[in-house]
Amino acid sequence: YMVENVLDEVGEGIPVPDIFTGILWIYDLCGVSVEEQDIFQKVLCAVRDQLNDESIGHAQLRKARIIFSKDGSYEVKAREKTIRGVYERHIVFPMEYLRGLDREWKYMSFAEELCHHLWNIDNEVEVKYKVAEVLARIFTKCNVHVEMIDDENARVNLEYL
């Protein structure tokens, strides 16, 4: 069964690389700015390139809806009254919060959630290493590395050269 979303698709605002056609659907509930669209598209392209380098193709990717909302909330409802349940994957970006961060943190936030989903990495430390690989494709004039905070937490650092 499908979910009837009360979401409006971003549509042509954020071009999706071909590998994500039929895999990622993007919805804008808060008016994603041109700068935010640009950042997200650069992350998508870097993720695509990382997937290609690892020989991960379209058929191996899990589907998800990407939702840009003001505060991280949105609403869905079942289309059919007889439905007993719904299973979908959603990546939600609370843009009100992200808009308070600098550009680098926006790149990191978008990359981290995409890496969690597309590489199926639940572990917060492990995903930071994948995020670092992806961001190194964007921040080519930086030393991108992971710093351990403690046994269960890490952060990605960008050191400009």
mmCIF file of C-alpha atoms in Angstrom:
data_model
loop_
_atom_site.group_PDB
_atom_site.id
_atom_site.type_symbol
_atom_site.label_atom_id
_atom_site.label_comp_id
_atom_site.label_asym_id
_atom_site.label_seq_id
_atom_site.Cartn_x
_atom_site.Cartn_y
_atom_site.Cartn_z
ATOM 1 C CA TYR A 1 0.000 0.000 0.000
ATOM 2 C CA MET A 2 1.122 3.525 -0.684
ATOM 3 C CA VAL A 3 1.056 6.409 1.725
ATOM 4 C CA GLU A 4 -0.818 9.517 0.722
ATOM 5 C CA ASN A 5 1.517 12.321 1.637
ATOM 6 C CA VAL A 6 0.435 15.846 2.317
ATOM 7 C CA LEU A 7 3.783 16.897 0.892
ATOM 8 C CA ASP A 8 4.668 18.925 -2.169
ATOM 9 C CA GLU A 9 7.558 17.611 -4.224
ATOM 10 C CA VAL A 10 10.485 19.959 -4.659
ATOM 11 C CA GLY A 11 10.448 18.865 -8.290
ATOM 12 C CA GLU A 12 13.012 20.595 -10.452
ATOM 13 C CA GLY A 13 14.516 22.574 -7.578
ATOM 14 C CA ILE A 14 17.050 19.902 -6.708
ATOM 15 C CA PRO A 15 18.188 17.768 -9.651
ATOM 16 C CA VAL A 16 18.644 14.153 -8.597
ATOM 17 C CA PRO A 17 21.545 12.224 -10.177
ATOM 18 C CA ASP A 18 20.296 9.358 -12.357
ATOM 19 C CA ILE A 19 21.386 6.670 -9.867
ATOM 20 C CA PHE A 20 18.740 8.026 -7.447
ATOM 21 C CA THR A 21 15.843 8.112 -9.926
ATOM 22 C CA GLY A 22 13.097 5.927 -8.480
ATOM 23 C CA ILE A 23 15.112 5.626 -5.257
ATOM 24 C CA LEU A 24 14.972 9.038 -3.576
ATOM 25 C CA TRP A 25 11.959 11.331 -3.646
ATOM 26 C CA ILE A 26 12.483 14.863 -2.380
ATOM 27 C CA TYR A 27 9.784 16.931 -0.685
ATOM 28 C CA ASP A 28 9.938 20.552 0.430
ATOM 29 C CA LEU A 29 7.640 21.670 3.247
ATOM 30 C CA CYS A 30 9.507 24.828 4.177
ATOM 31 C CA GLY A 31 10.859 26.557 1.082
ATOM 32 C CA VAL A 32 14.388 25.226 0.640
ATOM 33 C CA SER A 33 16.621 28.133 -0.424
ATOM 34 C CA VAL A 34 18.736 28.140 -3.577
ATOM 35 C CA GLU A 35 21.871 27.893 -1.389
ATOM 36 C CA GLU A 36 20.437 24.893 0.506
ATOM 37 C CA GLN A 37 19.469 23.228 -2.780
ATOM 38 C CA ASP A 38 23.005 23.765 -4.043
ATOM 39 C CA ILE A 39 24.560 22.252 -0.913
ATOM 40 C CA PHE A 40 22.218 19.254 -1.027
ATOM 41 C CA GLN A 41 22.876 18.648 -4.713
ATOM 42 C CA LYS A 42 26.647 18.759 -4.184
ATOM 43 C CA VAL A 43 26.246 16.183 -1.419
ATOM 44 C CA LEU A 44 24.073 13.986 -3.665
ATOM 45 C CA CYS A 45 26.714 14.124 -6.413
ATOM 46 C CA ALA A 46 29.520 13.272 -3.965
ATOM 47 C CA VAL A 47 27.447 10.372 -2.598
ATOM 48 C CA ARG A 48 26.817 9.174 -6.170
ATOM 49 C CA ASP A 49 30.552 9.264 -6.912
ATOM 50 C CA GLN A 50 31.350 7.366 -3.699
ATOM 51 C CA LEU A 51 28.748 4.720 -4.535
ATOM 52 C CA ASN A 52 30.190 4.393 -8.064
ATOM 53 C CA ASP A 53 33.731 3.986 -6.707
ATOM 54 C CA GLU A 54 32.473 1.217 -4.429
ATOM 55 C CA SER A 55 30.609 -0.438 -7.333
ATOM 56 C CA ILE A 56 27.258 0.031 -5.604
ATOM 57 C CA GLY A 57 24.571 0.351 -8.255
ATOM 58 C CA HIS A 58 20.971 1.453 -8.515
ATOM 59 C CA ALA A 59 19.592 -2.035 -7.831
ATOM 60 C CA GLN A 60 21.410 -2.215 -4.481
ATOM 61 C CA LEU A 61 19.981 1.034 -3.095
ATOM 62 C CA ARG A 62 17.090 1.311 -0.660
ATOM 63 C CA LYS A 63 14.259 3.713 -1.408
ATOM 64 C CA ALA A 64 13.468 6.716 0.787
ATOM 65 C CA ARG A 65 11.576 9.956 0.881
ATOM 66 C CA ILE A 66 13.703 12.971 1.752
ATOM 67 C CA ILE A 67 11.675 15.574 3.571
ATOM 68 C CA PHE A 68 12.773 19.131 4.228
ATOM 69 C CA SER A 69 10.494 20.491 6.935
ATOM 70 C CA LYS A 70 10.614 23.512 9.185
ATOM 71 C CA ASP A 71 10.900 21.671 12.509
ATOM 72 C CA GLY A 72 11.370 18.051 11.460
ATOM 73 C CA SER A 73 7.663 17.223 11.522
ATOM 74 C CA TYR A 74 5.324 16.243 8.690
ATOM 75 C CA GLU A 75 2.084 14.349 8.249
ATOM 76 C CA VAL A 76 1.198 11.207 6.324
ATOM 77 C CA LYS A 77 -2.016 9.247 6.116
ATOM 78 C CA ALA A 78 -2.961 5.937 4.549
ATOM 79 C CA ARG A 79 -4.762 6.129 1.204
ATOM 80 C CA GLU A 80 -7.055 3.201 1.786
ATOM 81 C CA LYS A 81 -9.335 2.949 4.788
ATOM 82 C CA THR A 82 -8.680 -0.783 5.027
ATOM 83 C CA ILE A 83 -4.912 -0.465 5.359
ATOM 84 C CA ARG A 84 -3.474 -2.102 8.464
ATOM 85 C CA GLY A 85 0.001 -0.616 8.374
ATOM 86 C CA VAL A 86 2.566 1.274 6.353
ATOM 87 C CA TYR A 87 6.308 0.757 5.966
ATOM 88 C CA GLU A 88 8.346 3.545 4.442
ATOM 89 C CA ARG A 89 11.755 5.073 4.923
ATOM 90 C CA HIS A 90 11.999 8.806 5.505
ATOM 91 C CA ILE A 91 15.027 11.038 5.893
ATOM 92 C CA VAL A 92 13.874 14.235 7.553
ATOM 93 C CA PHE A 93 15.843 17.473 7.744
ATOM 94 C CA PRO A 94 14.650 20.057 10.312
ATOM 95 C CA MET A 95 15.619 23.133 8.321
ATOM 96 C CA GLU A 96 14.866 25.665 11.054
ATOM 97 C CA TYR A 97 17.659 24.060 13.101
ATOM 98 C CA LEU A 98 20.009 23.504 10.149
ATOM 99 C CA ARG A 99 19.645 27.122 9.057
ATOM 100 C CA GLY A 100 21.354 28.138 12.288
ATOM 101 C CA LEU A 101 24.476 26.185 11.330
ATOM 102 C CA ASP A 102 27.336 27.217 9.055
ATOM 103 C CA ARG A 103 27.672 25.800 5.536
ATOM 104 C CA GLU A 104 30.094 23.043 6.532
ATOM 105 C CA TRP A 105 27.663 21.682 9.127
ATOM 106 C CA LYS A 106 24.876 21.655 6.531
ATOM 107 C CA TYR A 107 27.071 19.577 4.235
ATOM 108 C CA MET A 108 27.848 17.230 7.118
ATOM 109 C CA SER A 109 24.213 16.917 8.184
ATOM 110 C CA PHE A 110 22.947 16.118 4.690
ATOM 111 C CA ALA A 111 25.810 13.687 4.042
ATOM 112 C CA GLU A 112 25.411 11.873 7.347
ATOM 113 C CA GLU A 113 21.741 11.048 6.917
ATOM 114 C CA LEU A 114 22.252 9.945 3.309
ATOM 115 C CA CYS A 115 25.190 7.746 4.373
ATOM 116 C CA HIS A 116 23.166 6.196 7.209
ATOM 117 C CA HIS A 117 20.479 5.253 4.711
ATOM 118 C CA LEU A 118 22.304 4.374 1.491
ATOM 119 C CA TRP A 119 25.068 2.329 3.154
ATOM 120 C CA ASN A 120 22.716 0.984 5.840
ATOM 121 C CA ILE A 121 25.015 2.140 8.653
ATOM 122 C CA ASP A 122 23.290 2.494 12.023
ATOM 123 C CA ASN A 123 26.426 3.027 14.097
ATOM 124 C CA GLU A 124 27.127 6.729 14.704
ATOM 125 C CA VAL A 125 30.914 6.290 14.749
ATOM 126 C CA GLU A 126 31.064 4.091 11.625
ATOM 127 C CA VAL A 127 28.913 6.483 9.620
ATOM 128 C CA LYS A 128 31.309 9.377 10.339
ATOM 129 C CA TYR A 129 34.044 7.556 8.400
ATOM 130 C CA LYS A 130 31.749 7.226 5.375
ATOM 131 C CA VAL A 131 30.728 10.878 5.730
ATOM 132 C CA ALA A 132 34.415 11.850 5.734
ATOM 133 C CA GLU A 133 34.950 9.925 2.483
ATOM 134 C CA VAL A 134 31.985 11.688 0.872
ATOM 135 C CA LEU A 135 32.921 15.166 2.109
ATOM 136 C CA ALA A 136 36.530 14.760 0.943
ATOM 137 C CA ARG A 137 35.075 14.787 -2.585
ATOM 138 C CA ILE A 138 33.554 18.221 -1.955
ATOM 139 C CA PHE A 139 36.136 19.849 0.288
ATOM 140 C CA THR A 140 39.146 19.060 -1.878
ATOM 141 C CA LYS A 141 41.269 21.772 -0.236
ATOM 142 C CA CYS A 142 40.694 20.375 3.240
ATOM 143 C CA ASN A 143 42.026 17.583 5.343
ATOM 144 C CA VAL A 144 38.792 15.737 6.140
ATOM 145 C CA HIS A 145 39.133 13.342 9.047
ATOM 146 C CA VAL A 146 37.229 11.718 11.895
ATOM 147 C CA GLU A 147 37.982 12.605 15.490
ATOM 148 C CA MET A 148 36.852 10.261 18.248
ATOM 149 C CA ILE A 149 35.092 12.036 21.123
ATOM 150 C CA ASP A 150 34.591 8.890 23.217
ATOM 151 C CA ASP A 151 33.860 5.201 22.563
ATOM 152 C CA GLU A 152 30.415 5.934 21.109
ATOM 153 C CA ASN A 153 30.795 9.357 19.535
ATOM 154 C CA ALA A 154 32.903 10.891 16.807
ATOM 155 C CA ARG A 155 32.863 13.990 14.635
ATOM 156 C CA VAL A 156 34.043 14.838 11.161
ATOM 157 C CA ASN A 157 36.566 17.681 11.045
ATOM 158 C CA LEU A 158 37.478 19.859 8.110
ATOM 159 C CA GLU A 159 40.922 21.446 8.310
ATOM 160 C CA TYR A 160 41.535 23.919 5.518
ATOM 161 C CA LEU A 161 44.967 23.531 3.919
#
